[in-house]
Each structure stands twice: as C-alpha cells, then as structure tokens.
Coordinates of C-alpha atoms and ligand atoms in Angstrom, one line a residue:
Chain A
M1 CA -13.4 25.1 17.6
L2 CA -10.1 25.4 15.7
T3 CA -7.7 28.1 16.9
V4 CA -4.1 28.7 15.9
E5 CA -1.8 30.9 17.9
N6 CA 1.4 32.5 16.8
L7 CA 2.1 29.9 14.2
H8 CA 5.5 29.9 12.5
K9 CA 7.1 27.7 9.9
S10 CA 10.0 28.4 7.6
F11 CA 11.7 26.4 4.9
G12 CA 15.3 27.2 4.7
G13 CA 15.2 31.0 4.5
V14 CA 11.5 31.2 3.4
N15 CA 9.1 32.2 6.2
A16 CA 6.1 30.4 4.7
I17 CA 4.0 31.0 7.9
N18 CA 5.2 33.9 9.8
G19 CA 3.1 34.4 13.0
I20 CA -0.5 33.5 12.3
D21 CA -3.4 33.9 14.8
L22 CA -6.7 32.7 13.6
N23 CA -9.9 31.2 15.0
F24 CA -12.6 29.2 13.2
D25 CA -15.9 28.8 14.9
E26 CA -17.7 25.6 15.0
G27 CA -20.0 24.9 12.0
T28 CA -18.8 27.9 10.0
L29 CA -17.9 28.0 6.3
T30 CA -14.7 30.0 5.8
A31 CA -12.7 30.9 2.8
V32 CA -8.9 31.3 2.9
I33 CA -7.6 33.5 0.2
G34 CA -4.4 35.1 -0.8
P35 CA -1.9 35.4 -3.6
N36 CA 0.2 32.5 -4.9
G37 CA 2.8 31.5 -2.3
A38 CA 1.0 33.3 0.5
G39 CA 1.2 30.2 2.6
K40 CA -2.3 28.9 2.3
T41 CA -1.4 25.3 1.6
S42 CA 1.4 25.4 4.2
F43 CA -1.2 26.5 6.7
F44 CA -3.3 23.4 6.0
N45 CA -0.1 21.3 6.1
L46 CA 0.6 22.6 9.6
I47 CA -2.9 22.0 10.9
T48 CA -2.9 18.4 9.5
G49 CA 0.5 17.5 10.8
A50 CA 2.2 17.2 7.4
F51 CA 4.7 19.7 8.8
R52 CA 5.6 20.3 12.3
P53 CA 5.3 24.0 13.3
D54 CA 8.5 25.8 14.3
K55 CA 6.5 27.6 16.9
G56 CA 3.0 28.2 18.0
R57 CA -0.1 26.3 19.1
I58 CA -2.9 24.6 17.2
L59 CA -5.9 24.1 19.3
L60 CA -8.7 21.7 18.4
G61 CA -11.3 22.4 21.0
T62 CA -9.0 22.7 24.0
E63 CA -6.4 20.2 22.9
D64 CA -3.1 21.4 21.4
I65 CA -2.5 19.2 18.3
A66 CA 0.7 20.9 17.2
G67 CA 3.4 18.3 16.7
L68 CA 1.1 15.2 16.5
S69 CA 1.4 13.0 13.5
S70 CA -1.1 13.2 10.6
P71 CA -2.9 9.9 11.5
E72 CA -3.3 11.1 15.1
I73 CA -4.7 14.4 13.9
V74 CA -7.0 12.7 11.5
K75 CA -8.3 10.5 14.3
R76 CA -9.2 13.7 16.2
G77 CA -11.6 14.7 13.4
I78 CA -9.7 16.8 10.9
G79 CA -10.0 15.7 7.3
R80 CA -8.5 17.3 4.2
A81 CA -8.5 17.2 0.4
F82 CA -5.6 18.4 -1.7
Q83 CA -4.9 21.1 -4.2
I84 CA -3.9 18.4 -6.7
A85 CA -6.3 15.5 -6.2
S86 CA -4.6 12.9 -4.1
I87 CA -6.2 9.5 -4.8
F88 CA -5.4 5.8 -5.3
P89 CA -5.3 5.3 -9.0
S90 CA -5.4 1.5 -9.2
L91 CA -8.5 1.2 -6.9
T92 CA -12.0 1.8 -8.0
V93 CA -14.1 4.6 -6.6
R94 CA -16.0 2.2 -4.3
E95 CA -12.8 0.4 -3.2
T96 CA -11.2 3.7 -2.4
I97 CA -14.0 4.9 -0.2
L98 CA -14.4 1.5 1.4
G99 CA -10.7 1.7 2.2
A100 CA -11.2 5.1 3.8
V101 CA -14.2 3.9 5.8
N102 CA -12.2 1.0 7.0
A103 CA -9.4 3.3 8.1
H104 CA -11.8 5.5 9.9
R105 CA -13.3 2.6 11.8
G106 CA -10.0 1.0 12.5
W107 CA -10.8 -2.0 10.3
H108 CA -8.0 -1.5 7.8
T109 CA -5.6 -4.1 9.3
R110 CA -8.1 -6.9 9.5
L111 CA -6.6 -10.0 7.9
A112 CA -9.2 -12.7 8.5
R113 CA -12.2 -11.1 6.8
R114 CA -13.0 -10.4 3.2
F115 CA -13.0 -7.0 1.6
P116 CA -15.5 -5.3 1.5
L117 CA -16.8 -5.6 5.0
A118 CA -20.6 -5.6 4.9
E119 CA -20.6 -3.1 7.8
A120 CA -18.8 -0.6 5.7
N121 CA -21.1 -0.7 2.7
A122 CA -23.9 1.6 3.9
Q123 CA -21.5 4.5 4.8
T124 CA -19.7 4.0 1.5
D125 CA -22.9 4.3 -0.5
E126 CA -23.8 7.4 1.5
V127 CA -20.5 9.1 0.8
M128 CA -20.6 8.3 -2.9
D129 CA -24.1 9.6 -3.0
L130 CA -23.1 12.9 -1.2
V131 CA -20.5 13.7 -3.9
G132 CA -22.5 12.2 -6.8
L133 CA -20.0 9.5 -7.7
T134 CA -22.4 6.6 -7.4
P135 CA -22.7 6.1 -11.1
K136 CA -18.9 5.8 -11.3
A137 CA -18.6 3.5 -8.3
D138 CA -16.8 0.8 -10.3
T139 CA -14.5 3.1 -12.4
L140 CA -10.8 3.0 -11.6
S141 CA -9.9 6.2 -9.8
G142 CA -7.0 6.8 -12.2
N143 CA -9.4 6.8 -15.1
L144 CA -11.7 9.5 -13.6
S145 CA -11.9 13.0 -15.1
H146 CA -10.0 15.7 -13.3
G147 CA -13.2 17.0 -11.7
D148 CA -14.3 13.6 -10.5
Q149 CA -10.8 13.0 -9.0
K150 CA -11.2 16.2 -7.0
L151 CA -14.6 15.0 -5.8
L152 CA -13.2 11.6 -4.9
D153 CA -10.5 13.3 -2.9
I154 CA -13.2 15.2 -1.0
A155 CA -15.2 12.0 -0.6
L156 CA -12.2 10.3 1.0
A157 CA -12.1 13.0 3.7
L158 CA -15.9 12.8 4.1
A159 CA -15.6 9.1 4.8
L160 CA -13.8 10.0 8.0
E161 CA -16.8 12.0 9.3
P162 CA -14.6 14.9 10.1
R163 CA -15.6 17.7 12.5
V164 CA -13.2 20.0 10.5
L165 CA -12.9 19.7 6.8
L166 CA -10.1 21.5 4.9
L167 CA -10.4 21.8 1.2
D168 CA -7.4 23.1 -0.8
E169 CA -8.8 24.8 -3.9
P170 CA -11.6 22.4 -4.6
T171 CA -12.2 24.1 -8.0
A172 CA -8.6 24.2 -9.1
G173 CA -8.1 23.5 -12.8
M174 CA -11.8 23.4 -13.6
G175 CA -13.8 25.2 -16.3
P176 CA -16.2 27.9 -15.1
E177 CA -19.3 25.7 -15.2
E178 CA -17.6 22.8 -13.5
R179 CA -16.4 25.2 -10.8
W180 CA -19.9 26.3 -9.8
Q181 CA -21.1 22.8 -9.8
M182 CA -18.2 21.8 -7.5
I183 CA -18.7 24.6 -5.1
D184 CA -22.4 23.9 -5.0
T185 CA -21.7 20.3 -4.1
V186 CA -19.3 21.5 -1.4
H187 CA -21.9 24.0 -0.1
Q188 CA -24.5 21.3 0.1
L189 CA -22.2 19.0 2.0
W190 CA -21.6 21.7 4.5
Q191 CA -25.3 22.4 5.0
R192 CA -26.1 18.7 5.4
K193 CA -23.2 17.8 7.6
R194 CA -22.8 21.0 9.6
M195 CA -19.1 20.7 10.0
T196 CA -16.5 23.4 10.2
L197 CA -15.5 23.8 6.6
I198 CA -12.4 25.8 5.5
F199 CA -11.6 26.1 1.8
I200 CA -8.9 27.8 -0.1
E201 CA -10.1 29.5 -3.3
H202 CA -8.8 31.9 -5.9
D203 CA -12.1 32.6 -7.6
M204 CA -13.4 35.7 -5.9
D205 CA -17.0 35.4 -7.2
I206 CA -17.2 32.0 -5.6
V207 CA -15.6 33.2 -2.4
F208 CA -17.9 36.2 -2.0
K209 CA -21.0 34.2 -2.8
Y210 CA -20.5 31.2 -0.5
A211 CA -18.1 32.1 2.3
Q212 CA -19.6 33.2 5.6
T213 CA -16.3 34.7 6.7
I214 CA -13.0 35.2 4.9
R215 CA -9.3 35.1 6.0
V216 CA -6.8 36.7 3.8
L217 CA -3.2 35.5 3.9
S218 CA -0.2 37.3 2.5
Y219 CA 3.5 36.5 2.9
G220 CA 2.7 34.1 5.7
T221 CA 0.7 36.5 7.8
V222 CA -3.0 37.4 8.2
L223 CA -3.7 40.4 6.1
A224 CA -7.3 40.7 7.0
E225 CA -10.3 38.8 8.2
G226 CA -14.0 39.4 8.2
K227 CA -17.3 39.1 6.4
P228 CA -17.3 39.1 2.6
D229 CA -18.5 42.8 2.5
E230 CA -15.7 43.9 4.8
I231 CA -13.1 42.1 2.8
R232 CA -14.4 43.4 -0.5
N233 CA -13.8 46.9 0.6
H234 CA -10.7 46.4 2.7
P235 CA -8.1 48.8 1.4
K236 CA -5.1 46.5 2.2
V237 CA -6.8 43.5 0.6
I238 CA -7.6 45.5 -2.5
E239 CA -4.0 46.7 -2.7
A240 CA -2.3 43.4 -2.0
Y241 CA -4.6 41.0 -3.7
L242 CA -7.9 42.0 -5.1
G243 CA -6.4 44.8 -7.0
T244 CA -4.7 42.4 -9.3
A245 CA -6.6 39.1 -9.1
Y246 CA -10.1 40.4 -8.5
E247 CA -10.3 43.6 -10.6
K248 CA -8.6 41.9 -13.5
G249 CA -10.9 39.0 -13.2
R250 CA -13.9 41.3 -13.4
G251 CA -12.5 42.9 -16.5
Chain G
M1 CA -22.9 -14.1 -2.1
R2 CA -19.7 -13.2 -0.4
G3 CA -19.8 -16.4 1.5
S4 CA -20.0 -18.3 -1.7
T5 CA -16.8 -16.9 -3.1
V6 CA -15.0 -18.2 0.0
W7 CA -16.5 -21.6 -0.7
R8 CA -15.6 -21.3 -4.4
D9 CA -12.0 -20.4 -3.6
T10 CA -11.8 -23.3 -1.2
A11 CA -13.3 -25.7 -3.8
I12 CA -10.8 -24.5 -6.4
A13 CA -7.9 -24.9 -3.9
V14 CA -9.0 -28.5 -3.1
A15 CA -9.4 -29.3 -6.8
A16 CA -6.0 -27.9 -7.6
L17 CA -4.5 -30.0 -4.8
V18 CA -6.2 -33.1 -6.0
V19 CA -4.9 -32.5 -9.6
L20 CA -1.4 -31.8 -8.3
V21 CA -1.4 -35.0 -6.2
L22 CA -2.6 -37.1 -9.1
L23 CA -0.3 -35.6 -11.7
P24 CA 2.6 -38.1 -11.0
L25 CA 0.2 -40.8 -12.4
A26 CA 0.6 -39.1 -15.8
F27 CA 4.2 -38.1 -15.3
P28 CA 5.7 -40.9 -13.2
G29 CA 9.3 -39.9 -13.4
K30 CA 11.3 -38.6 -10.4
A31 CA 12.2 -35.6 -12.5
F32 CA 8.6 -34.4 -12.5
S33 CA 7.9 -34.8 -8.8
D34 CA 11.3 -33.2 -8.0
F35 CA 10.3 -30.3 -10.2
V36 CA 7.0 -29.8 -8.4
I37 CA 8.7 -29.9 -5.0
R38 CA 11.2 -27.3 -6.0
L39 CA 8.4 -25.3 -7.6
S40 CA 6.4 -25.4 -4.4
A41 CA 9.4 -23.8 -2.5
F42 CA 10.0 -21.1 -5.1
A43 CA 6.4 -20.3 -5.8
I44 CA 5.7 -19.7 -2.1
F45 CA 8.8 -17.7 -1.8
A46 CA 8.2 -15.5 -4.9
T47 CA 4.5 -15.0 -4.1
S48 CA 5.5 -13.9 -0.6
L49 CA 8.0 -11.4 -2.0
N50 CA 5.2 -10.1 -4.3
L51 CA 3.1 -9.2 -1.3
L52 CA 5.8 -6.6 -0.6
V53 CA 6.8 -5.6 -4.2
G54 CA 3.5 -5.8 -6.0
Y55 CA 1.0 -5.2 -3.3
T56 CA 2.6 -2.9 -0.9
G57 CA 5.2 -1.2 -3.1
L58 CA 8.1 -2.2 -1.0
V59 CA 10.9 -3.4 -3.3
S60 CA 12.9 -5.7 -1.0
F61 CA 16.2 -6.9 -2.5
G62 CA 16.9 -9.1 0.5
H63 CA 13.9 -11.3 0.8
G64 CA 16.3 -14.3 0.5
L65 CA 17.1 -13.6 4.1
F66 CA 13.9 -15.4 5.0
Y67 CA 14.5 -18.2 2.6
G68 CA 17.9 -18.9 4.2
L69 CA 16.5 -18.4 7.6
G70 CA 13.6 -20.8 7.1
A71 CA 16.0 -23.5 5.7
Y72 CA 18.6 -23.2 8.4
S73 CA 16.4 -22.7 11.4
F74 CA 14.2 -25.7 10.4
A75 CA 17.1 -27.9 9.5
L76 CA 19.1 -27.0 12.7
M77 CA 16.1 -27.5 14.9
M78 CA 15.5 -31.0 13.4
Q79 CA 19.2 -31.8 13.7
K80 CA 20.2 -30.4 17.1
L81 CA 17.0 -30.5 19.0
G82 CA 15.5 -33.6 17.6
T83 CA 12.0 -32.1 17.7
S84 CA 9.1 -33.4 15.6
I85 CA 8.5 -31.9 12.1
P86 CA 5.3 -30.0 13.0
V87 CA 7.0 -28.4 16.1
A88 CA 10.0 -27.4 14.1
F89 CA 7.8 -26.1 11.3
V90 CA 5.8 -23.8 13.6
A91 CA 8.9 -22.8 15.6
T92 CA 10.5 -21.8 12.3
L93 CA 7.6 -19.6 11.4
G94 CA 7.9 -18.0 14.9
V95 CA 11.6 -17.4 14.4
S96 CA 11.0 -15.8 11.0
A97 CA 8.3 -13.6 12.4
L98 CA 10.6 -12.4 15.2
I99 CA 13.5 -11.7 12.9
A100 CA 11.1 -10.0 10.3
T101 CA 9.8 -7.8 13.0
I102 CA 13.3 -6.6 14.0
V103 CA 14.7 -6.3 10.5
G104 CA 11.4 -4.7 9.3
A105 CA 11.3 -2.2 12.1
I106 CA 14.8 -1.0 11.1
C107 CA 14.3 -1.1 7.3
I108 CA 10.7 0.1 6.9
R109 CA 11.2 3.7 7.8
L110 CA 13.7 4.2 5.0
K111 CA 12.7 5.4 1.6
E112 CA 12.7 3.4 -1.6
I113 CA 16.2 2.6 -2.6
Y114 CA 17.6 2.8 1.0
F115 CA 15.0 0.3 2.1
S116 CA 15.9 -2.0 -0.8
F117 CA 19.6 -2.0 0.0
L118 CA 19.2 -2.3 3.7
T119 CA 17.2 -5.4 3.3
L120 CA 19.9 -6.7 1.0
A121 CA 22.5 -5.9 3.7
F122 CA 20.6 -7.9 6.3
Q123 CA 20.5 -10.8 3.9
M124 CA 24.2 -10.6 3.3
L125 CA 24.7 -10.5 7.1
L126 CA 22.9 -13.8 7.5
H127 CA 25.0 -15.2 4.7
S128 CA 28.2 -14.1 6.4
I129 CA 27.1 -15.6 9.7
I130 CA 26.3 -18.9 8.0
I131 CA 29.7 -19.0 6.4
A132 CA 31.6 -17.9 9.5
W133 CA 29.8 -20.0 12.1
T134 CA 31.2 -23.3 10.8
P135 CA 30.7 -25.4 14.0
L136 CA 27.0 -24.8 13.9
T137 CA 26.2 -24.4 10.2
G138 CA 29.0 -26.3 8.5
G139 CA 30.2 -23.1 6.8
D140 CA 30.4 -23.0 3.1
Q141 CA 29.9 -26.8 2.9
G142 CA 26.4 -26.5 4.2
L143 CA 24.8 -28.6 6.9
T144 CA 26.3 -32.0 7.0
G145 CA 24.7 -35.1 8.3
G146 CA 21.3 -34.6 6.7
V147 CA 18.0 -33.4 8.2
P148 CA 16.2 -36.1 10.1
R149 CA 12.7 -36.6 9.0
P150 CA 10.9 -38.6 11.7
P151 CA 7.4 -39.7 10.8
F152 CA 4.4 -37.8 12.3
L153 CA 0.7 -38.6 12.0
G154 CA 1.6 -41.4 9.7
I155 CA 3.4 -39.1 7.3
R156 CA 6.9 -40.2 6.4
L157 CA 8.7 -37.4 4.7
D158 CA 11.7 -39.5 3.9
D159 CA 9.4 -41.3 1.5
P160 CA 9.5 -39.3 -1.8
H161 CA 5.9 -39.7 -2.5
H162 CA 4.9 -38.5 1.0
L163 CA 7.2 -35.6 0.6
Y164 CA 5.6 -34.8 -2.7
V165 CA 2.1 -34.7 -1.3
F166 CA 3.3 -32.7 1.7
C167 CA 4.9 -30.0 -0.5
C168 CA 1.7 -29.8 -2.6
V169 CA -0.4 -29.3 0.5
I170 CA 1.9 -26.6 1.8
L171 CA 2.0 -24.9 -1.6
V172 CA -1.8 -24.8 -2.0
A173 CA -2.4 -23.9 1.6
S174 CA 0.2 -21.1 1.5
L175 CA -1.2 -19.6 -1.8
Y176 CA -4.7 -20.0 -0.4
V177 CA -3.9 -18.0 2.7
M178 CA -2.0 -15.3 0.8
W179 CA -4.8 -15.1 -1.7
H180 CA -7.2 -14.4 1.1
L181 CA -4.8 -12.0 2.7
V182 CA -4.7 -9.7 -0.4
R183 CA -8.5 -9.8 -0.5
S184 CA -8.9 -8.8 3.1
P185 CA -9.3 -5.2 4.3
F186 CA -5.6 -5.4 5.1
G187 CA -4.8 -6.4 1.5
Y188 CA -6.6 -3.3 0.3
T189 CA -4.8 -1.1 2.8
M190 CA -1.5 -2.5 1.3
R191 CA -2.6 -1.4 -2.1
M192 CA -3.6 2.0 -0.9
I193 CA -0.1 2.4 0.6
R194 CA 1.5 1.2 -2.7
D195 CA -0.5 3.8 -4.7
N196 CA -0.3 6.8 -2.4
P197 CA 1.2 6.4 1.1
R198 CA 0.8 10.1 1.9
R199 CA -2.9 10.1 1.2
A200 CA -3.2 7.0 3.4
E201 CA -1.7 8.9 6.3
F202 CA -4.4 11.5 6.0
L203 CA -7.0 8.8 6.2
G204 CA -5.6 7.9 9.6
V205 CA -3.5 4.9 8.5
R206 CA -0.3 4.5 10.3
V207 CA 1.6 3.6 7.2
W208 CA 4.7 2.2 8.8
R209 CA 2.7 -0.2 10.9
V210 CA 0.9 -1.6 7.9
R211 CA 4.2 -1.9 6.1
L212 CA 5.8 -3.7 9.0
L213 CA 2.9 -6.1 9.2
A214 CA 3.2 -6.8 5.5
F215 CA 6.9 -7.3 5.9
V216 CA 6.4 -9.8 8.7
V217 CA 3.7 -11.8 6.8
A218 CA 5.9 -11.9 3.7
G219 CA 8.9 -13.0 5.8
V220 CA 7.0 -15.8 7.4
F221 CA 5.8 -17.2 4.1
G222 CA 9.2 -16.6 2.6
S223 CA 10.7 -18.8 5.2
V224 CA 8.2 -21.6 4.3
G225 CA 9.9 -21.7 0.9
G226 CA 13.3 -22.3 2.4
L227 CA 11.9 -24.8 4.8
L228 CA 10.5 -26.9 2.1
M229 CA 13.8 -26.7 0.2
S230 CA 15.7 -27.9 3.2
L231 CA 13.3 -30.8 3.6
F232 CA 13.8 -31.7 -0.1
V233 CA 17.6 -31.6 -0.2
S234 CA 17.8 -32.8 3.5
S235 CA 20.3 -30.1 4.2
A236 CA 20.8 -26.3 4.0
Y237 CA 23.4 -24.4 2.0
P238 CA 24.8 -20.9 2.3
D239 CA 23.5 -20.3 -1.3
F240 CA 20.0 -20.4 0.2
A241 CA 20.8 -17.0 1.9
Y242 CA 22.8 -15.6 -1.0
W243 CA 21.6 -12.6 -2.8
T244 CA 21.0 -14.5 -6.0
I245 CA 18.0 -16.2 -4.3
S246 CA 16.4 -12.8 -3.9
G247 CA 17.3 -12.0 -7.5
E248 CA 15.6 -15.2 -8.8
A249 CA 12.4 -14.4 -6.9
V250 CA 12.4 -10.9 -8.5
F251 CA 12.9 -12.5 -11.9
M252 CA 10.0 -14.9 -11.2
I253 CA 7.8 -12.0 -10.3
L254 CA 8.8 -10.0 -13.4
M255 CA 8.4 -12.9 -15.7
G256 CA 5.0 -14.0 -14.5
G257 CA 3.6 -10.6 -13.7
I258 CA 3.8 -8.3 -10.8
S259 CA 0.2 -7.1 -10.9
V260 CA -1.4 -10.5 -10.8
F261 CA -1.6 -12.8 -7.7
F262 CA -0.5 -15.9 -9.6
G263 CA 2.1 -14.1 -11.6
P264 CA 5.0 -15.2 -9.4
L265 CA 3.7 -18.8 -9.5
V266 CA 3.8 -18.7 -13.3
G267 CA 7.1 -17.0 -13.2
A268 CA 8.5 -19.7 -10.9
V269 CA 7.4 -22.4 -13.4
M270 CA 9.0 -20.5 -16.2
L271 CA 12.3 -19.9 -14.4
L272 CA 12.6 -23.4 -13.2
L273 CA 11.8 -24.8 -16.6
L274 CA 14.3 -22.5 -18.2
N275 CA 16.9 -23.5 -15.6
D276 CA 16.4 -27.2 -16.3
V277 CA 16.2 -26.9 -20.1
V278 CA 18.9 -24.3 -20.6
T279 CA 21.4 -25.9 -18.3
R280 CA 20.9 -29.2 -20.3
M281 CA 21.5 -27.5 -23.6
T282 CA 24.2 -25.0 -22.9
E283 CA 26.9 -24.0 -20.5
H284 CA 26.0 -20.4 -20.9
Y285 CA 23.1 -20.5 -18.5
S286 CA 23.6 -17.0 -17.1
L287 CA 23.9 -15.5 -20.6
M288 CA 20.7 -17.1 -21.8
L289 CA 18.9 -16.1 -18.7
G290 CA 20.1 -12.6 -19.0
I291 CA 18.9 -12.4 -22.6
I292 CA 15.5 -13.8 -21.7
I293 CA 15.1 -11.4 -18.8
L294 CA 16.0 -8.5 -21.1
C295 CA 13.3 -9.6 -23.5
F296 CA 10.8 -9.5 -20.7
A297 CA 12.0 -6.2 -19.4
L298 CA 11.8 -4.7 -22.9
G299 CA 8.9 -6.5 -24.5
L300 CA 6.6 -8.0 -21.9
R301 CA 6.5 -5.6 -19.1
K302 CA 3.3 -7.0 -17.6
G303 CA 4.9 -10.5 -17.3
L304 CA 3.5 -13.5 -19.0
L305 CA 0.4 -14.1 -17.0
G306 CA -0.2 -10.4 -16.7
F307 CA 0.0 -10.1 -20.5
V308 CA -2.3 -13.1 -21.1
L309 CA -5.0 -11.7 -18.7
W310 CA -4.7 -8.3 -20.2
A311 CA -5.1 -9.5 -23.7
W312 CA -8.0 -11.7 -22.7
A313 CA -9.8 -8.8 -21.0
R314 CA -9.2 -6.7 -24.1
R315 CA -10.7 -9.3 -26.3
R316 CA -13.7 -9.6 -24.1
A317 CA -14.2 -5.9 -24.0
S318 CA -14.0 -5.6 -27.8
T319 CA -16.4 -8.5 -28.4
S320 CA -19.0 -7.3 -26.0
Ligands
ATP1 N1 7.8 21.7 1.4 C1 8.2 22.9 1.2 N2 9.6 23.1 1.1 C2 10.1 24.3 0.9 N3 9.3 25.4 0.7 C3 8.0 25.3 0.7 C4 7.4 24.0 1.0 N4 6.0 24.2 1.0 C5 5.8 25.5 0.7 N5 7.0 26.1 0.6 C6 7.1 27.6 0.3 O1 6.3 28.3 1.2 C7 5.7 29.3 0.5 C8 4.2 29.2 0.6 O2 3.7 28.1 -0.1 P1 2.2 27.6 -0.2 O3 2.2 26.3 -1.0 O4 1.8 27.4 1.2 O5 1.5 28.7 -0.9 P2 0.0 28.8 -1.4 O6 -0.6 30.0 -0.7 O7 -0.7 27.6 -1.2 O8 0.1 29.1 -2.9 P3 -0.8 28.7 -4.2 O9 -1.9 29.6 -4.2 O10 0.1 28.8 -5.3 O11 -1.2 27.3 -3.9 C9 6.2 29.4 -0.9 O12 7.2 30.3 -1.0 C10 6.7 28.0 -1.1 O13 7.7 27.9 -2.0
MG2 MG1 -1.6 26.1 -2.3

C-alpha cells in the first residue's frame, strides 16, 4: 500500500531521515516509535509533501508521490493530523469540518452558493459523530480543550476519507485517562473505516496494546520493525529506546 | 430555511436602498448627497480591501492600485472611445480582473510583509505611469476635459439626482454581492486560509489559487470604487492611485472593525465625517487624524462596529 525506499532528507548538516526503507500493508494499524528527534515527524512530513525528499521514492500503491505538493498528495488519499493540533481557531467545529468536506469534494471555491452546502451536511455529521464532537458542533475551535482540538485535527483528516491516515502523537499532552480514551477512539475509527493507519506514539503501554506492527526509528534510520512481542524483546530497541523511556516509565 | 435567509438579505438590501434613495428628502442639501456618493466609492473600496485583509489574511498595502485603475480606465474609455457607460463599466471590471490576475500571480506567493510591499510597489508603478504618460493621462493635472456621461436606459448621470441614485444602487449591489461571497463555501475557505494556511494545504486546498481568486475579486470591486469617484468628479487624478488611498482604506477598516463585514462601511462613514468636520475646524487635519487613529489602535482594537457588536453580544450573554 505505502512503501518508502531509500528515503533521505537533511536540514543543513542534520540528517533527519537517513535512508529509510519501510512498507505498510493495506488496512494495518502501525505504530512508529523512537526517541525525541529520531525523525518520526520528518518522516510524516516527507510522505505528505510538506518537505521534498533529497533522495528516495514514496510509493502509494504503484505511484511514486515523492516530490508532489501536499494538496496533490492529499487528493491521492493520504490524510494527516499533527503533533500540535492544527486547526482553524475562528471557525466552529461544524464549520471546520464542513470546510474540510468541501475541500475534499472540490466545492471549496464555489462562489454562488451559500455555506453550508446541504450536500456536505450528512458527511459532516458522520465525521463529528465518529470522533464524538457532535455536542460541541457550534463551539469555536479555538475555545476547545486541548484534547478536543486533537480530536478535531483528526476529524479534519477523516473528512477527506483517506486511504492512509497518519496521526502524529494523537495522545500528546494528555493526562493518562484522556490518553486511553483518545487511543480507544482512534482504534474504533480504524476498525470502522479499515484504512491504513500509522500513528506516532511515546506511550509504550498504548503502543504494545494497540499496534499490530511497530516501526522503530532512531537517528533517521529504521532500528527495528516487527510485531509488539518482537519489539519488546529486541535487544537494540531496549538499548536505544525502551531502556530509558520504557523501563523508566514502568518504574 | 436557508432559502429564506437569501430572501431576507435581499429584502434588507432593497429596504436599505429605498431608505438611501429617500434620505435626500430629509437632508436636501447638496453636501449630503455628495457625501453619500463619496461614501459609496470609499465603502465599496474599503470593503473590498477587507476581503483580503480581514477574510483572507492578506495585508495588501497597494489596494489603491485598483482604485486608480478603475477611475482611469473608466474615464479614459469614456473620453477616448466614446462608449456607453454600461460598456465602459463592464470593460473596466474586465481590465481590473486582468491586471489583478497578473499582479496577484506575482505577489501572492510572497510571504506576509513582502506581499504587502510588493502590492504597494505595483500601486506606485501605476502612479508613476499616470504622472509620466502626460499625453494620455494629463499627468499630475489629472484628466482634463471631463468624463462624458451620455444617458443610457433613461438614466442621465450628469443629473446629480440620477448620479446619486446610481451610486446608491451600485453601493448596495456591491455590498450585497460581497456579503454573499463571504458566506459562500469560498468565503469559508478564505477564512480557513487566514487562520491556518498550512492546515488548509493538508486538506487538499491549493492555497495560492484561493488567494489569487480572492485578490482578483477584491481588485474588481476595488476598481468599482474608483470608477464611481471618477463619475462623481468627472475626471481622474493621480491621487486616486497614490499610496494614501490605500492608507485611508486601511484606516477605515481599522476604525470600523476588521472582523465584521460592515466594519469598513462604518469606518468609511467615520473617516469621511472626520475629514469634512476636521478640515472645516482646523488646518491640522493630518495631526488630528493621526491622534484619532492612535486612539483606535490603542483603545478600540476591534473597531467601532466590532466593539459595539462585541459589547452587545456580551450583554445578551450575561442577561440570558
Ligand atoms: N524544518 C526543519 N528544519 C530543520 N531541522 C529540522 C526540521 N524538522 C526537523 N528537523 C530536525 O530533524 C530531526 C528530527 O526531527 P523530528 O521532528 O522529525 O523528530 P521526532 O522524531 O518527531 O521527535 P519528537 O518525538 O520530539 O516529536 C531533529 O534533529 C530536528 O531538529
Ligand atoms: Mg515529532
């Protein structure tokens, strides 16, 4: 489904992504983990066209999408949500999602009709329902709680009906309870929509419970990949990452 | 229900037009009707600029380009080609759209302050051309010989009353169309881009295209302002393309309120009133204006209309 080959990207002297080869099968739920600065967000940025790779191929199905612009890549079915919720503060939740639905359907430059378009309402309601934001439909996005802003960010991506959904730390900045709620919502989304879902996550309990497969990045390279059990006992992973983050977290 | 809001807007627009047209019965002086005519030009111009500044987040310093362009292209077409007013009107909109597309395509890709200054540079370019091309434009004297205003459809714009009604119609119609525009799906896309252009890109929006379209629409309406002014003064002057025109529109937006559709209209009323009153009372017009603008910048950031609506919403919220 999604394959990257020999991917490279450096910023000045920093090799953020230093030769990555990965494959994500259709319909799978994959966690990407790794220490701070490992290149996880950069990896997403490359896939979604925020950055142009210095080298390498990014195959969506059989098409190489490396070098396409973000809107072009979005149109091919890759949606994303951000590490820091990226929303439209002066629009309400409903307006925001309607806007995303319009963009997805190519209705966003219509001048002669009134917003909202009746045709967009049903899908908007469905998306709000999926992430549980229906009760806050008329709240200004900028006034939402941190967790709801993260949900809205994901909802924006969902409005595009993506085949591949990239979530950058959906639980970042949340308390323990809220985290589990969030990942539960994400998991349900994946089950219902059966898309290829890739999420970046620091909380190992969440990763090991939910991910079907795991990819570990470190210094811009792939340190390991495999099923949760394989990763849990992988000597290199324990040394480079779990040893500090995981063991400490477990106390 | 949605249909009825369109009807309601239309009814309000028609009612506003009727009131405007009847107002001279209460204020019969020429000063009043002249005021409304000048207001129509500036209100359309300032509102069109706010499509960029307030709705799309594009702070253009050179919107006066289109004011000058509208005035000169209309006046020149009437003078040199002897066309009818409706033809010259539509042709002026076309010329503005074309120039806006070219200028916009160059400016739109630049970030913030570079965009602002490049638009200003284009405006100054037009100003220089007008000054330099004396045989065509009359240079710094402005167009001489007057703008012919042949009657069409029984409308005689050289009759002050006809001109008054005509300007009212164009004012209401322009605001009506722009009001609908900001309430269209496109209007919401403009707001999304103002709030967060990066996120809009990841929704599949080609941001520069939307910005360019907004720039063209704003340019076309901006030129209508200049066109009305050239009809009113029966000429066109280089000042119409000078940077101060853009500055005045920015002041109008800030004084009335950047975040409300009718803010620029209210700001235009305020600035024109100030202009008339203050120039009558003192020679230090610029100084007074400076002080007043400073007060707004420091004390009334939302603009007058923005502040009134905000205070009203707060009162309603606290009483309910
Ligand atoms: N736009 C950029 N310009 C310069 N350097 C960058 C840029 N984006 C990322 N980097 C660098 O690339 C490296 C990888 O950063 P990245 O944000 O991808 O890490 P990450 O794995 O997402 O980390 P975290 O867990 O903290 O989010 C870092 O050294 C970072 O400083
Ligand atoms: Mg990151």
